[in-house]
Each structure stands twice: as structure tokens, then as C-alpha cells.
Amino acid sequence: MISCLLLRKLLCAGRAKFSILSFTLFISFNILAQEDYKPKFGVIDKESVAMTAYPADSTAEAVFLYDFAEVKFSYDSQMGIVMTRESWVRIKILKESALSSASVSLPYYDSQRYDKKEYIDNIRGNTYNMEGGQVVATPLDKKSVKREKTSEFYLAQKFNLPNVKKGSVIEYAYSITTPLNYKDKPDVWNFQGPVPFKWSEYRITIPYFLEYKITMGGYLPLYINERKQVDVTMGHSKYNGPALAYRFVVKDAPAFMDEPFITTKSDYLSKISFELASIAVSGEMVKRYSQTWEHVDRTLDEMPWFGGELRKESYLKEVRDKIAAETQDPEVRMNEAYAFVQNHMKWNGYTGIGSKEGVRKAYDNKKGNDSDINIMLVTLLRELDLTCDPVILSTRSNGRIIQEIPMLESFNYVIARVQIGEKEYLLDATQPNAKPGLLPERTLNGYGRLIPKKGTGRFLEIVPKDAQNKLEMINAEINPEEGTVKGNYSISYGGYEALRWRDKYTGEPESAFHTDLKKQVPEWQVKNIAVKNKADDLQSAVNVSCEFEIESESSSPDILYFNPVLAGRWASNPLKSKDRIYPLDLTTSISASYIGSFVLPTGYVLEEIPKAEILTLPDKAGKFAYQVRQTGNTIQVNSSILVSKTRFTPEEYLDLKEFFERVVQRHSQPLVIKKKNN
């Protein structure tokens, strides 16, 4: 029996509950006694055509009523083993913005070799409209289908379905044949998209001699999950025999929303994907494609663009000798080596786990990709007798690593890991404004794999040691008679806030930040803006200060309504959805503090002091504290927001949403300053 590994999320009781990281298990296939749906092409129910809005999502511009694919394997005397996918889609157009769905382009690979080119055929389609209370079908004219060359290696079959308007239902079907000599695995099948999917179904029949690892990703449960053994006729006797037929269905999939605090949508979309593990034709040698992580480690070490580059060090001899002569302290050596590479090299914006043209050439050109720069850093640190190894990872935009499936292709980035005594340092010298250990946010994506100089590699968690640190302070005087607040403002950017600031403004004229600051607080009259430590000491914070004045148009000599959170105010909750089925990834922890001190003139008082509030998240994941105090004629306001946890499960969503909502409410709460009655 062919073993199939399925990577899937678990649906728990109650509200949709899933593990954040999926795990590998053998599929338990059961034929579910649930309502089935098997429509016929060219036959449609009247209710679908008459529908004016999708009940499950009234905002949807369209809905996939049916999205179907079935993959079968066969033998062709000229192409060898081929995959044929039959596809059929039926879409309800609910808004004019979705009319573009009727313009279809089906790309496929072209080649001069017959056994490496794809073929599309059997294209057909219909448009259904309500006319006079009846469903009227308009078929696709096959003569309107045009073949176009879209690039050097790709063609496309293009057509527009006829008579399409708001309210139409469109459908089209086709088959695409792909030789295994060109592509050895089926394409990823997404059960979700930007609009709702009422029924998404994927079928595949895998013959005995092919073994695939099947992975299921996302956060929606399978409505139907079937597997059964069948016999197939492949077109050649040596390939005929038993096979496994799979059927996967997701029902009523909501539109995928690009919500706040996610990595990349591919990490969250419900989908099924395949990796070829082996080919074992009876009477022939078994060919295995599946790897182990040890094989991945060994492959990297043997590759000239990775392991080979780590063994080249002559170009670094001069800087190595200079640093070695200056200090024996390993931490100082590390910082010096990091600063050298950081200042000598410029990142070209490209990612990859290997050097394209050689690290030495990148060194001479003073420019390279992440691998050029950080392999150079690893090499230099090793030359300085430090324990240093590369760590390969996948950036946030590239998607999470699935540790259960060894695949070198999943990685696209390299950083350095240094061990000094009991301390571990993760370094990335691609950013000129980052202190040692402050990894770029793009690299904060769960786990990376350490590739040691000797021994077996291992996974290590990429945990940011710094937060988004921000401290804002106001010292001002309030004059209700004139309706003004006048004073000094200062802000200190630390950690990732400092990195963001420096990346944006280092190298820019002072006026660039001045202009942006004035845009951020348009109601302020700002002068004497000063910036300290723009980039002099990357270990320390960026400090900005200025003088300001605010005039209130709604004040009077007797009363002034005044919001004391003049800076750093949370004006809205970033979490808008009522509920959430996806985990949240904040990238880094958050630390935002605000201190305001306001002096009132003689004869004025604060009408009421708001009650202090302390709000905590479960398991000490976050804390919000807000307090207003009055001492003499001075009002002091303190707001402190700390979110120490970076990843939250869907079950924790409502707690975090309420936490942020309380911050917004407190930050929008005005104070009332009144003139004393004599």
C-alpha cells in the first residue's frame, strides 16, 4: 500500500480551534455520511441564477458555487507518464466588480520537446441568466478561444464567456495534460480564494508505482475525506494495476481575508500539495526522491555556492588579522567583525541560500545578496576562532518551514549564529542600521535550520530579543482662556522602532523627518525639532524632541475639553473582524509608553479624575495600565502598553481584540478642565 503523509490542522470543539503549527500523521480515511454534491456540467438550478446575494457573506462580489479538479495518470507512447487534470469551475457574479471573472486565461508550458510540453483541450463553457423568470443558457463559441504566446516558454488559451452581466452564473471546463518529464507532481490545489467557495473538491488517483507525500495546510476542516483502492488501466501493461483514489472536499469556505498580523497568505490558505517521494515500477529499480534533513545538510555542505564558499577565507585575511590584533575578547571580536561586514557590504535586495557569483566577487564589488553577506560574516567569525555556523530559514513572505518535510527548496535566506559560552547570538549583516542581534523583521518566521561545521544540523527557534520600543513624553502648560496647550515633546525609539526609523531617515536630509512629523500631528504648531543619535550608536535609542503649541477652537474661558494623550494615541483597533480562524503573528513584542505632565493655571481644576485601569492578558501575555493623577495644579497621565507574546491562537483572538479596544477607549477619553467658582 502506498503510504501518504498528510499535514493537517486539527479542528477542535466549539469555536474553530487549530494548532498553530501543523504536524505530520498518517491519514485516517473514512467515508463520511454527509450530504454529497455532484452537479452536472450544463445543468444548473434556478435558485443559483436568481440569487442576488450570498447568504453566508453579503459583501461578496462573487462566489464559487463549484470548483472541481480531478487528476489521473496514464501512459503515452511519446510523452511517457502524464498527468491529466480535468477542471471545472462555476461562479456566481454578484457585483459588477467581478465581471472580470468572465475573461479567462489558461496558461500552459510550451517546449520544442514533445515529452516536456503541456496541452490544453476540451474547453467548453456556459453563461446562465434569468430572462422572463426562466434560466437562459448561452454557450461559449469555441471559435472565440484564442491561443496566445505570453512568454518565451508559455502559451495561454484565452476566451471571454458571452453575455455576462451582474447576476450571471458562468462556468467553464477544460483538461490539461502534463508529462512527468516536465513536472513530477500535481499543482497545489487551493480550497480558498479572495471570494467564498461554496464547494471546492479535489480528486486524484495515484497508481501503485508512484508515492507522494500529501500535505494539507490551512485552518478549514475537510468536509469529505475519502480514500479507496481501485484498479487502473494506464495504457501500458507494466503500469496497470492497483491505485489509490482520493477525494477531498471543503464546504462553505469563507473568502480569505488578508487580516492584520499574518506572515503570508500561503501559510493560512487551506490547500493540498504534493511531493514525489519515489517511483517503483515493478521489475525496475526504485528511484527515491524523498530526503532526510541529514541529506539536506549534507547537500548544502557539498554545494560550491554554500559549503564551498564557507571554505574560502583568503580574501578576509587582512581584516581578520586587524581584529585579532586589537582584542582577544570573543564578544568584542564578534561585534567588530559584524560592524566590518555591515559597513563594507550593501545588500542588493535579493534573497537566496547560496552565492550566485561567489562571495569573493561580492566582497570586491561591496554588494551581494543575503547569502553573500552572511556567509562572509560566518567565515570571518570562524577565522577569528569563534564558534559560528550559518542558519538557513524562510522569510515571512516566503512562508513557514514544515519541519516534517525535508525540502531544501523551502528556504530562501541565511543568517549567522554565534555561540560564546552560554550565550547565543543570531546575526544578519544585511542591514546597515541594525545593532548586532537585531534581526530584520523579514527573518522572524518561526524556525531556521542550523548547518554546523561538523555533526548533524538541527532546528532552532528564531526569537526576537528586542521589542517595538517607544517612549513618548509631554511637558506642557494649559491655558483655557486662550484655548492653548504649549510645551515640549520628546520620543525615544528603541529596538525595532529605532531600526524602522533609521532605515527610513538615515541618509535623508533632516527636513524629511521634520515634514513627516508635522504630517503626523497636523494640529500642532511645531518648532525647534532636534534629533539625537540618528545613527551614531546603533546600540542606543533614537531621540527626537521639539516644541509645540495646540490651539483649541472649542474651548472657552470657563471650560476646556482636553484629551491628555497627545502623542502615541491608539485611534483605532487593528483587529476588526468579529472572529478569526487564523493565528496571529505580531512579529515582535510591543512596548509603548506615554507620560504627559500638564500644568494648569491658578483658578482651574480637573472636574473628575478618571478611575485608574490595569488590564492583563491571560498567561502574562500583555498588560495595559492607564492612570491620571493630579498633584496641586499639575495633571500627570501615564499610559503603558506591553504585549510580550508574539503569537496568539484563534482562541485568544477575542481577548487580544478586547485588550486593544480598551486601549483605544482610554486613549480617546477626554478630561474636563473647569474654572473654579468663586
XYZ file of C-alpha atoms in Angstrom:
678
model
C 0.000 0.000 0.000
C 1.271 3.470 -0.849
C 1.973 5.491 2.296
C 0.752 9.072 2.192
C 1.721 11.672 4.763
C -0.909 14.277 5.484
C -0.044 17.545 7.164
C -3.245 18.963 8.554
C -4.701 21.280 11.155
C -6.971 19.886 13.833
C -10.492 21.159 14.261
C -11.326 21.269 17.943
C -14.631 21.590 19.767
C -16.503 24.871 19.954
C -15.211 27.837 18.020
C -12.802 26.847 15.219
C -9.670 25.762 17.049
C -6.469 24.705 15.392
C -2.872 24.108 16.341
C -0.640 26.934 15.183
C 1.953 24.568 13.804
C 0.678 21.570 11.921
C 2.192 18.149 12.312
C 2.614 15.006 10.233
C 0.458 11.946 10.680
C -0.832 9.057 8.655
C -4.236 9.797 7.208
C -7.192 8.099 8.751
C -9.601 7.872 5.845
C -13.279 7.444 6.484
C -16.156 7.725 4.091
C -18.259 10.405 5.724
C -22.019 10.046 5.825
C -22.547 13.684 4.908
C -24.600 15.350 2.246
C -22.855 14.993 -1.103
C -22.974 17.340 -4.083
C -22.447 16.142 -7.651
C -23.706 18.676 -10.201
C -23.679 18.207 -13.970
C -21.982 20.459 -16.474
C -24.563 22.374 -18.499
C -27.313 21.830 -15.925
C -27.958 24.467 -13.251
C -30.575 25.083 -10.597
C -32.779 28.138 -10.878
C -32.022 29.298 -7.326
C -28.322 29.845 -8.100
C -29.093 32.044 -11.089
C -31.805 34.004 -9.244
C -29.599 34.604 -6.186
C -28.804 38.304 -5.623
C -26.554 37.970 -2.566
C -24.640 35.144 -0.937
C -26.312 34.404 2.429
C -23.044 33.470 4.151
C -21.306 36.696 3.068
C -23.449 39.614 1.940
C -20.333 41.610 0.977
C -19.052 39.020 -1.523
C -18.672 40.275 -5.091
C -18.808 36.703 -6.377
C -18.964 33.159 -5.079
C -17.514 29.949 -6.453
C -20.525 27.680 -6.459
C -18.362 24.775 -7.582
C -14.621 24.429 -8.009
C -13.544 20.978 -9.111
C -10.430 19.194 -10.310
C -9.598 15.553 -10.885
C -6.101 14.282 -11.642
C -5.398 10.939 -13.293
C -2.162 9.363 -14.519
C -1.697 7.462 -17.773
C 0.967 6.336 -20.211
C 1.568 7.943 -23.621
C 3.951 6.307 -26.079
C 5.590 9.640 -26.957
C 5.393 11.561 -23.660
C 5.761 8.721 -21.161
C 3.806 9.010 -17.907
C 1.479 12.006 -17.961
C -0.899 13.706 -15.534
C -4.253 14.840 -16.880
C -6.264 17.290 -14.801
C -9.921 17.839 -15.574
C -11.046 21.197 -14.199
C -14.491 22.726 -13.885
C -15.446 25.999 -12.220
C -18.867 27.600 -11.726
C -19.032 31.207 -10.477
C -21.939 33.410 -9.484
C -21.364 37.088 -10.386
C -22.917 39.211 -7.621
C -21.364 42.597 -8.327
C -20.082 44.375 -11.420
C -16.599 44.405 -9.894
C -16.480 40.628 -10.503
C -17.259 40.762 -14.238
C -13.565 40.249 -14.977
C -14.055 36.612 -13.898
C -15.586 36.022 -17.338
C -12.260 36.828 -19.036
C -10.312 33.594 -18.743
C -6.652 32.883 -19.465
C -5.340 29.324 -19.082
C -1.514 29.244 -19.146
C 0.500 26.157 -20.064
C 4.118 25.279 -20.735
C 5.482 25.106 -24.258
C 8.593 23.283 -25.420
C 10.180 22.010 -28.590
C 10.366 18.597 -26.920
C 7.125 16.675 -27.171
C 7.704 14.932 -23.828
C 8.082 18.232 -21.961
C 5.225 20.357 -23.264
C 1.722 20.696 -21.850
C -1.545 20.513 -23.748
C -4.928 22.074 -23.054
C -8.043 20.805 -24.770
C -11.776 20.173 -24.388
C -12.504 23.792 -23.471
C -16.206 24.471 -23.020
C -18.329 26.993 -21.159
C -21.759 28.482 -20.477
C -23.304 31.672 -19.176
C -26.641 31.490 -17.358
C -29.024 34.449 -16.918
C -32.595 34.943 -15.725
C -34.829 36.171 -18.536
C -38.596 36.374 -18.112
C -38.396 34.273 -14.999
C -36.578 31.464 -16.788
C -32.949 30.358 -16.913
C -31.383 31.021 -20.308
C -28.021 29.455 -21.176
C -25.566 30.960 -23.652
C -22.785 28.522 -24.617
C -19.193 29.521 -25.308
C -18.398 29.670 -29.014
C -15.285 27.523 -29.341
C -14.159 29.674 -32.267
C -13.727 32.560 -29.813
C -10.969 30.684 -27.928
C -7.607 32.133 -28.926
C -4.118 30.826 -28.324
C -1.503 33.437 -27.421
C 2.204 33.289 -26.631
C 2.646 35.017 -23.273
C 6.391 34.485 -22.748
C 9.334 32.557 -24.105
C 8.136 29.281 -22.590
C 4.435 29.789 -22.005
C 1.282 29.883 -24.085
C -2.266 30.651 -22.964
C -5.723 29.721 -24.151
C -7.862 32.845 -23.764
C -11.599 33.418 -24.068
C -14.432 35.611 -22.796
C -17.648 33.947 -21.720
C -20.613 35.501 -23.567
C -23.499 37.641 -22.329
C -22.095 38.118 -18.832
C -23.593 40.728 -16.512
C -24.299 41.275 -12.849
C -26.344 38.279 -11.671
C -24.956 35.827 -14.259
C -23.619 32.406 -13.424
C -20.641 31.377 -15.535
C -18.989 28.012 -15.875
C -16.133 26.629 -17.888
C -14.221 23.368 -18.018
C -11.052 22.104 -19.681
C -8.360 19.458 -19.394
C -4.604 19.948 -19.188
C -2.076 17.189 -19.816
C 1.381 17.412 -18.240
C 4.266 14.949 -18.803
C 6.071 13.833 -15.644
C 9.266 14.570 -17.572
C 8.336 18.244 -17.210
C 6.633 18.332 -13.803
C 6.714 15.417 -11.376
C 3.901 16.496 -9.070
C 0.398 17.949 -9.348
C -0.083 21.662 -8.782
C -1.136 22.899 -5.362
C -4.917 22.955 -5.004
C -6.391 25.865 -3.020
C -9.725 25.298 -1.327
C -9.985 29.045 -0.629
C -9.632 32.300 -2.505
C -10.474 36.022 -2.326
C -14.209 35.221 -2.583
C -16.242 32.483 -0.851
C -16.177 28.907 -2.153
C -19.436 27.026 -1.602
C -17.973 23.683 -2.693
C -14.317 23.001 -3.507
C -13.422 19.449 -4.488
C -10.168 17.793 -5.441
C -9.784 14.193 -6.631
C -6.647 12.312 -7.518
C -5.973 8.670 -8.393
C -2.366 7.648 -7.739
C -1.102 4.394 -9.340
C 0.834 1.867 -7.259
C 4.278 2.803 -8.620
C 4.080 6.461 -7.559
C 4.430 7.517 -3.928
C 3.577 11.079 -2.970
C 3.758 12.949 0.294
C 0.441 14.735 0.585
C 0.250 17.787 2.827
C -2.877 19.596 3.916
C -2.419 23.154 5.091
C -4.709 25.844 6.375
C -7.386 26.197 9.002
C -10.559 24.793 7.451
C -11.739 21.223 8.082
C -12.256 18.711 5.312
C -15.951 18.084 4.765
C -15.236 14.918 2.788
C -12.015 12.937 3.151
C -12.102 9.617 1.296
C -9.595 7.059 0.118
C -10.269 3.784 -1.629
C -8.285 1.223 -3.595
C -9.130 0.856 -7.285
C -7.626 -0.800 -10.351
C -6.389 1.410 -13.193
C -5.505 0.808 -16.817
C -2.643 3.120 -17.688
C -2.172 2.368 -21.386
C 0.805 0.041 -20.863
C 0.720 -3.343 -19.170
C 3.676 -2.731 -16.851
C 1.923 0.289 -15.331
C -1.522 -1.271 -14.975
C -2.585 -2.343 -11.519
C -3.858 -1.087 -8.175
C -4.113 2.573 -7.284
C -5.418 4.777 -4.503
C -8.245 7.161 -5.302
C -8.567 10.190 -3.029
C -11.408 12.651 -2.674
C -11.046 15.877 -0.643
C -13.836 18.431 -0.208
C -14.033 21.712 1.711
C -17.552 23.071 2.017
C -18.618 26.683 2.592
C -15.100 28.113 2.682
C -15.167 31.813 3.577
C -13.268 34.344 1.493
C -9.662 34.541 2.588
C -9.155 37.891 4.279
C -5.714 39.464 4.409
C -6.071 40.231 8.096
C -3.581 42.043 10.337
C -0.742 40.126 11.947
C -0.165 37.298 9.485
C 3.001 36.194 7.701
C 1.969 35.470 4.118
C -1.348 34.152 2.842
C 0.175 30.859 1.671
C 0.679 29.967 5.354
C -3.050 30.295 6.029
C -4.895 29.284 2.862
C -6.499 25.869 3.060
C -4.785 23.843 0.365
C -3.412 20.468 -0.582
C 0.021 19.902 -2.080
C 2.200 17.020 -3.209
C 5.848 15.994 -3.170
C 7.089 12.990 -5.137
C 8.708 10.526 -2.718
C 9.532 7.593 -5.022
C 8.873 5.792 -8.290
C 8.803 1.994 -8.014
C 7.762 0.282 -11.243
C 7.537 -3.499 -10.939
C 10.713 -5.144 -12.189
C 12.656 -1.871 -12.319
C 14.962 -0.058 -9.920
C 13.239 2.010 -7.250
C 14.016 5.695 -7.570
C 13.623 7.664 -4.358
C 13.189 11.417 -4.235
C 12.308 11.817 -0.572
C 15.069 13.331 1.549
C 16.017 13.430 5.201
C 17.188 16.572 6.935
C 20.632 14.995 7.228
C 20.623 14.675 3.443
C 19.666 18.345 3.144
C 22.520 19.299 5.486
C 24.989 17.192 3.522
C 23.775 18.558 0.197
C 24.287 22.128 1.371
C 27.783 21.380 2.632
C 28.715 19.837 -0.715
C 27.319 22.645 -2.844
C 30.036 25.036 -4.134
C 27.674 28.007 -3.702
C 27.200 27.270 0.014
C 29.602 24.894 1.734
C 32.292 25.612 -0.835
C 32.064 29.343 -0.155
C 32.376 28.762 3.598
C 35.768 27.156 2.976
C 37.191 30.218 1.186
C 38.763 32.729 3.520
C 41.887 34.260 1.944
C 40.103 37.484 0.949
C 39.352 38.154 4.632
C 42.919 37.688 5.911
C 43.696 41.396 6.281
C 40.585 42.294 8.284
C 40.895 39.086 10.319
C 44.453 39.941 11.341
C 43.473 43.501 12.208
C 40.606 42.476 14.502
C 42.623 39.631 16.056
C 45.449 42.029 16.907
C 43.079 44.501 18.560
C 41.300 42.198 21.010
C 41.108 38.699 22.439
C 37.594 39.248 23.822
C 35.274 36.992 21.769
C 32.255 39.296 22.094
C 34.249 42.332 21.010
C 35.644 40.319 18.095
C 32.106 39.382 17.118
C 30.918 42.993 17.201
C 33.941 44.197 15.240
C 33.502 41.540 12.558
C 29.777 42.272 12.336
C 30.405 46.024 12.001
C 33.013 45.457 9.300
C 30.789 43.300 7.097
C 27.795 45.535 7.782
C 29.686 48.651 6.673
C 31.681 47.068 3.848
C 28.746 45.345 2.139
C 25.482 46.612 0.691
C 22.547 44.235 0.394
C 21.195 44.155 -3.170
C 17.679 43.273 -2.039
C 17.801 39.673 -3.293
C 17.351 36.586 -1.142
C 18.633 33.052 -1.561
C 20.527 30.344 0.298
C 23.590 30.455 -1.898
C 26.003 32.834 -3.542
C 25.185 33.481 -7.180
C 28.575 34.659 -8.450
C 30.827 33.897 -5.482
C 31.335 35.625 -2.150
C 34.782 36.893 -3.144
C 33.299 38.733 -6.120
C 30.573 40.180 -3.903
C 33.276 41.279 -1.453
C 35.205 43.057 -4.194
C 32.019 44.697 -5.523
C 30.889 45.556 -1.980
C 27.401 44.322 -2.836
C 25.602 40.991 -2.685
C 22.561 39.021 -1.589
C 21.882 37.831 1.961
C 23.983 34.688 1.456
C 26.986 36.584 0.142
C 26.920 38.896 3.140
C 26.182 36.421 5.915
C 28.366 33.577 4.574
C 31.116 36.200 4.560
C 30.271 37.012 8.174
C 30.309 33.345 9.216
C 33.660 32.825 7.512
C 35.215 35.865 9.200
C 33.941 34.878 12.634
C 35.275 31.347 12.213
C 38.640 32.798 11.207
C 38.547 34.741 14.476
C 38.184 31.437 16.353
C 34.546 31.924 17.241
C 32.006 29.119 17.128
C 29.829 30.290 14.259
C 27.545 28.479 11.833
C 25.062 29.507 9.149
C 21.325 29.193 9.750
C 19.040 28.773 6.757
C 15.459 29.974 7.041
C 12.405 31.079 5.129
C 11.406 34.732 5.222
C 7.915 35.773 6.252
C 6.874 36.481 2.676
C 8.187 33.063 1.585
C 6.103 31.081 4.071
C 6.742 28.896 7.086
C 9.010 25.850 7.113
C 7.305 22.475 7.502
C 9.780 20.597 9.675
C 8.189 17.245 8.907
C 9.021 17.501 5.194
C 12.748 17.866 4.369
C 12.923 20.266 1.434
C 15.844 22.498 0.601
C 13.591 24.476 -1.748
C 11.600 25.797 1.229
C 14.487 28.025 2.358
C 15.468 31.380 0.898
C 17.665 33.155 3.442
C 20.850 32.782 5.504
C 21.852 34.323 8.839
C 24.717 33.592 11.234
C 24.604 32.009 14.674
C 27.411 32.576 17.190
C 27.915 30.686 20.458
C 30.015 32.423 23.137
C 29.938 30.482 26.378
C 26.276 30.062 27.313
C 25.178 32.967 25.127
C 23.750 32.608 21.635
C 23.707 35.417 19.092
C 21.826 35.494 15.791
C 23.336 37.951 13.343
C 22.355 39.419 9.980
C 24.706 41.994 8.488
C 22.452 42.960 5.570
C 21.023 45.994 7.366
C 23.339 48.965 7.886
C 21.228 50.363 10.739
C 20.795 47.240 12.881
C 22.766 46.553 16.027
C 24.222 43.052 16.486
C 21.441 40.586 17.260
C 18.627 42.748 15.874
C 17.408 40.551 13.046
C 15.381 42.062 10.193
C 11.646 41.567 10.645
C 11.540 39.620 7.368
C 13.537 36.819 9.060
C 11.259 36.440 12.095
C 9.315 33.468 10.837
C 9.344 30.713 13.409
C 12.313 28.410 12.892
C 15.545 28.105 10.983
C 17.905 25.182 10.489
C 21.428 25.354 11.844
C 24.053 23.898 9.470
C 27.078 23.129 11.694
C 30.648 22.836 10.560
C 30.668 19.309 11.956
C 27.889 16.996 13.035
C 24.156 16.967 12.396
C 22.078 20.058 11.831
C 19.089 20.999 13.955
C 16.185 23.395 14.034
C 16.293 26.408 16.282
C 13.592 28.917 17.083
C 14.105 32.434 15.756
C 13.045 34.574 18.721
C 13.486 38.356 18.551
C 15.312 39.678 21.597
C 14.145 43.238 21.027
C 10.664 44.735 21.008
C 9.000 47.633 19.256
C 10.030 50.107 21.960
C 8.657 53.604 22.094
C 8.569 56.130 24.947
C 6.809 59.454 24.400
C 6.766 62.355 26.856
C 4.888 65.639 27.007
C 5.586 68.540 29.361
C 3.161 71.354 28.725
C 1.120 74.206 30.140
C -2.619 74.538 29.569
C -4.229 77.954 29.150
C -8.033 77.551 28.991
C -8.634 81.261 28.482
C -6.580 81.252 25.310
C -7.517 77.656 24.462
C -3.896 76.594 24.077
C -1.618 73.768 25.133
C 2.039 74.696 24.830
C 5.149 72.747 25.759
C 7.819 70.210 24.853
C 7.527 66.799 23.272
C 10.117 64.013 23.164
C 10.119 60.493 21.821
C 12.635 57.713 22.226
C 12.708 54.950 19.605
C 14.287 51.656 20.671
C 14.584 48.140 19.282
C 12.595 47.632 16.091
C 11.116 51.133 16.292
C 14.654 52.512 16.132
C 15.528 50.237 13.210
C 12.445 51.340 11.268
C 13.215 54.982 11.963
C 16.861 54.664 10.937
C 16.049 52.684 7.802
C 13.677 55.443 6.744
C 15.613 58.567 7.678
C 19.335 57.729 7.893
C 20.894 59.202 4.795
C 17.946 61.542 4.273
C 18.093 65.296 4.983
C 16.758 66.464 8.347
C 13.835 68.095 6.582
C 12.438 64.667 5.589
C 11.663 63.689 9.169
C 10.544 67.213 10.039
C 7.968 67.090 7.266
C 6.692 63.659 8.325
C 6.443 64.660 11.988
C 4.314 67.661 11.095
C 2.046 65.422 8.991
C 1.620 63.021 11.904
C 0.401 65.842 14.205
C -1.248 68.343 11.830
C -2.987 70.130 14.708
C 0.384 71.003 16.260
C 2.470 74.061 15.535
C 5.957 72.582 15.738
C 9.339 74.247 16.030
C 12.898 73.529 17.149
C 12.903 69.868 16.111
C 16.066 68.086 17.237
C 17.262 64.521 16.567
C 19.950 62.835 18.638
C 21.764 59.603 17.821
C 20.458 59.347 14.299
C 22.942 56.556 13.592
C 25.983 57.259 15.812
C 25.386 54.431 18.289
C 23.163 51.650 16.966
C 23.022 50.053 20.406
C 21.153 53.080 21.804
C 17.809 54.688 21.067
C 16.993 57.435 18.589
C 15.810 60.515 20.487
C 13.639 63.244 18.981
C 12.414 66.422 20.672
C 10.546 69.558 19.706
C 8.451 72.422 20.998
C 4.766 72.545 20.127
C 1.589 74.527 20.553
C -2.024 73.436 20.066
C -4.975 75.783 19.760
C -8.451 74.511 20.631
C -11.355 76.000 18.717
C -13.951 74.523 21.087
C -12.591 75.950 24.352
C -13.927 78.810 26.433
C -12.541 80.681 29.458
C -14.753 78.565 31.729
C -14.278 75.054 30.359
C -11.813 73.096 28.236
C -12.317 69.557 26.917
C -8.878 68.080 26.640
C -7.539 64.700 25.515
C -4.337 64.250 27.505
C -2.904 61.520 25.207
C -1.434 64.000 22.763
C 1.087 61.533 21.308
C 1.202 57.796 20.769
C -2.579 57.603 20.804
C -4.215 54.399 19.578
C -7.016 55.894 17.499
C -8.434 52.593 16.233
C -8.324 48.886 16.927
C -6.242 46.998 14.323
C -8.399 43.910 14.918
C -11.693 44.476 13.088
C -13.112 41.007 12.454
C -15.818 39.640 14.714
C -13.996 36.325 14.956
C -10.918 34.715 13.497
C -9.887 31.235 12.457
C -6.235 32.088 11.765
C -3.492 32.533 14.384
C -1.962 35.964 14.892
C 1.728 36.728 14.440
C 2.796 40.138 15.774
C 6.403 39.602 14.590
C 7.870 41.211 17.723
C 6.683 42.188 21.175
C 5.320 45.692 21.766
C 6.317 48.205 24.437
C 4.729 51.643 24.110
C 4.712 54.129 26.973
C 3.372 57.658 27.260
C 3.895 60.164 30.065
C 2.125 63.505 29.986
C 2.589 66.301 32.509
C 0.289 69.335 32.236
C 0.335 72.448 34.398
C -2.962 74.250 34.955
C -3.150 77.978 35.667
C -4.371 79.168 39.048
C -8.138 79.024 39.350
C -8.683 75.921 37.201
C -9.340 72.352 38.277
C -9.825 68.940 36.774
C -13.553 68.230 37.059
C -13.159 64.492 37.576
C -10.200 62.162 37.790
C -10.828 59.001 35.734
C -10.517 55.718 37.524
C -7.151 54.031 37.009
C -7.179 50.844 34.948
C -4.902 47.833 34.749
C -5.786 45.195 32.169
C -3.823 41.982 31.692
C -3.939 39.255 29.086
C -4.000 35.599 30.200
C -0.658 33.945 30.937
C 1.023 37.337 31.305
C 0.944 37.821 27.541
C 0.224 41.549 27.846
C -0.547 44.396 30.195
C -2.167 47.805 29.771
C -2.026 50.377 32.547
C -3.633 53.807 32.446
C -3.708 56.396 35.196
C -4.478 60.083 35.620
C -3.263 61.829 38.763
C -3.403 65.414 39.988
C -0.889 66.918 42.363
C -1.500 70.589 43.075
C -2.038 72.237 39.720
C -0.229 69.514 37.750
C -2.033 66.715 35.904
C 0.043 63.632 35.174
C -1.081 60.976 32.679
C 0.583 57.591 32.313
C -0.200 55.006 29.662
C 1.774 51.796 29.317
C 1.155 49.069 26.719
C 3.147 45.863 26.841
C 2.459 42.831 24.654
C 5.213 40.335 25.412
C 3.801 37.430 23.432
C 4.188 37.470 19.652
C 1.946 34.577 18.567
C -1.694 34.148 19.531
C -4.060 31.310 18.716
C -7.538 31.895 17.264
C -8.964 31.099 20.705
C -7.026 34.061 22.115
C -8.216 36.467 19.425
C -11.174 37.916 21.323
C -9.046 38.556 24.406
C -6.461 40.432 22.348
C -9.144 42.333 20.444
C -10.781 43.436 23.719
C -7.351 44.381 25.092
C -6.678 46.667 22.121
C -10.232 48.039 22.305
C -9.718 49.120 25.917
C -6.542 50.935 24.890
C -8.456 52.787 22.158
C -11.274 53.708 24.552
C -8.933 55.039 27.210
C -6.841 56.960 24.705
C -9.956 58.665 23.341
C -11.311 59.667 26.779
C -11.196 63.458 27.275
C -10.621 65.323 30.512
C -12.763 68.297 31.512
C -10.956 71.316 32.920
C -13.170 73.921 34.593
C -12.734 77.310 36.129
C -13.345 77.340 39.867
C -16.454 79.037 41.127
C -15.527 81.918 43.419
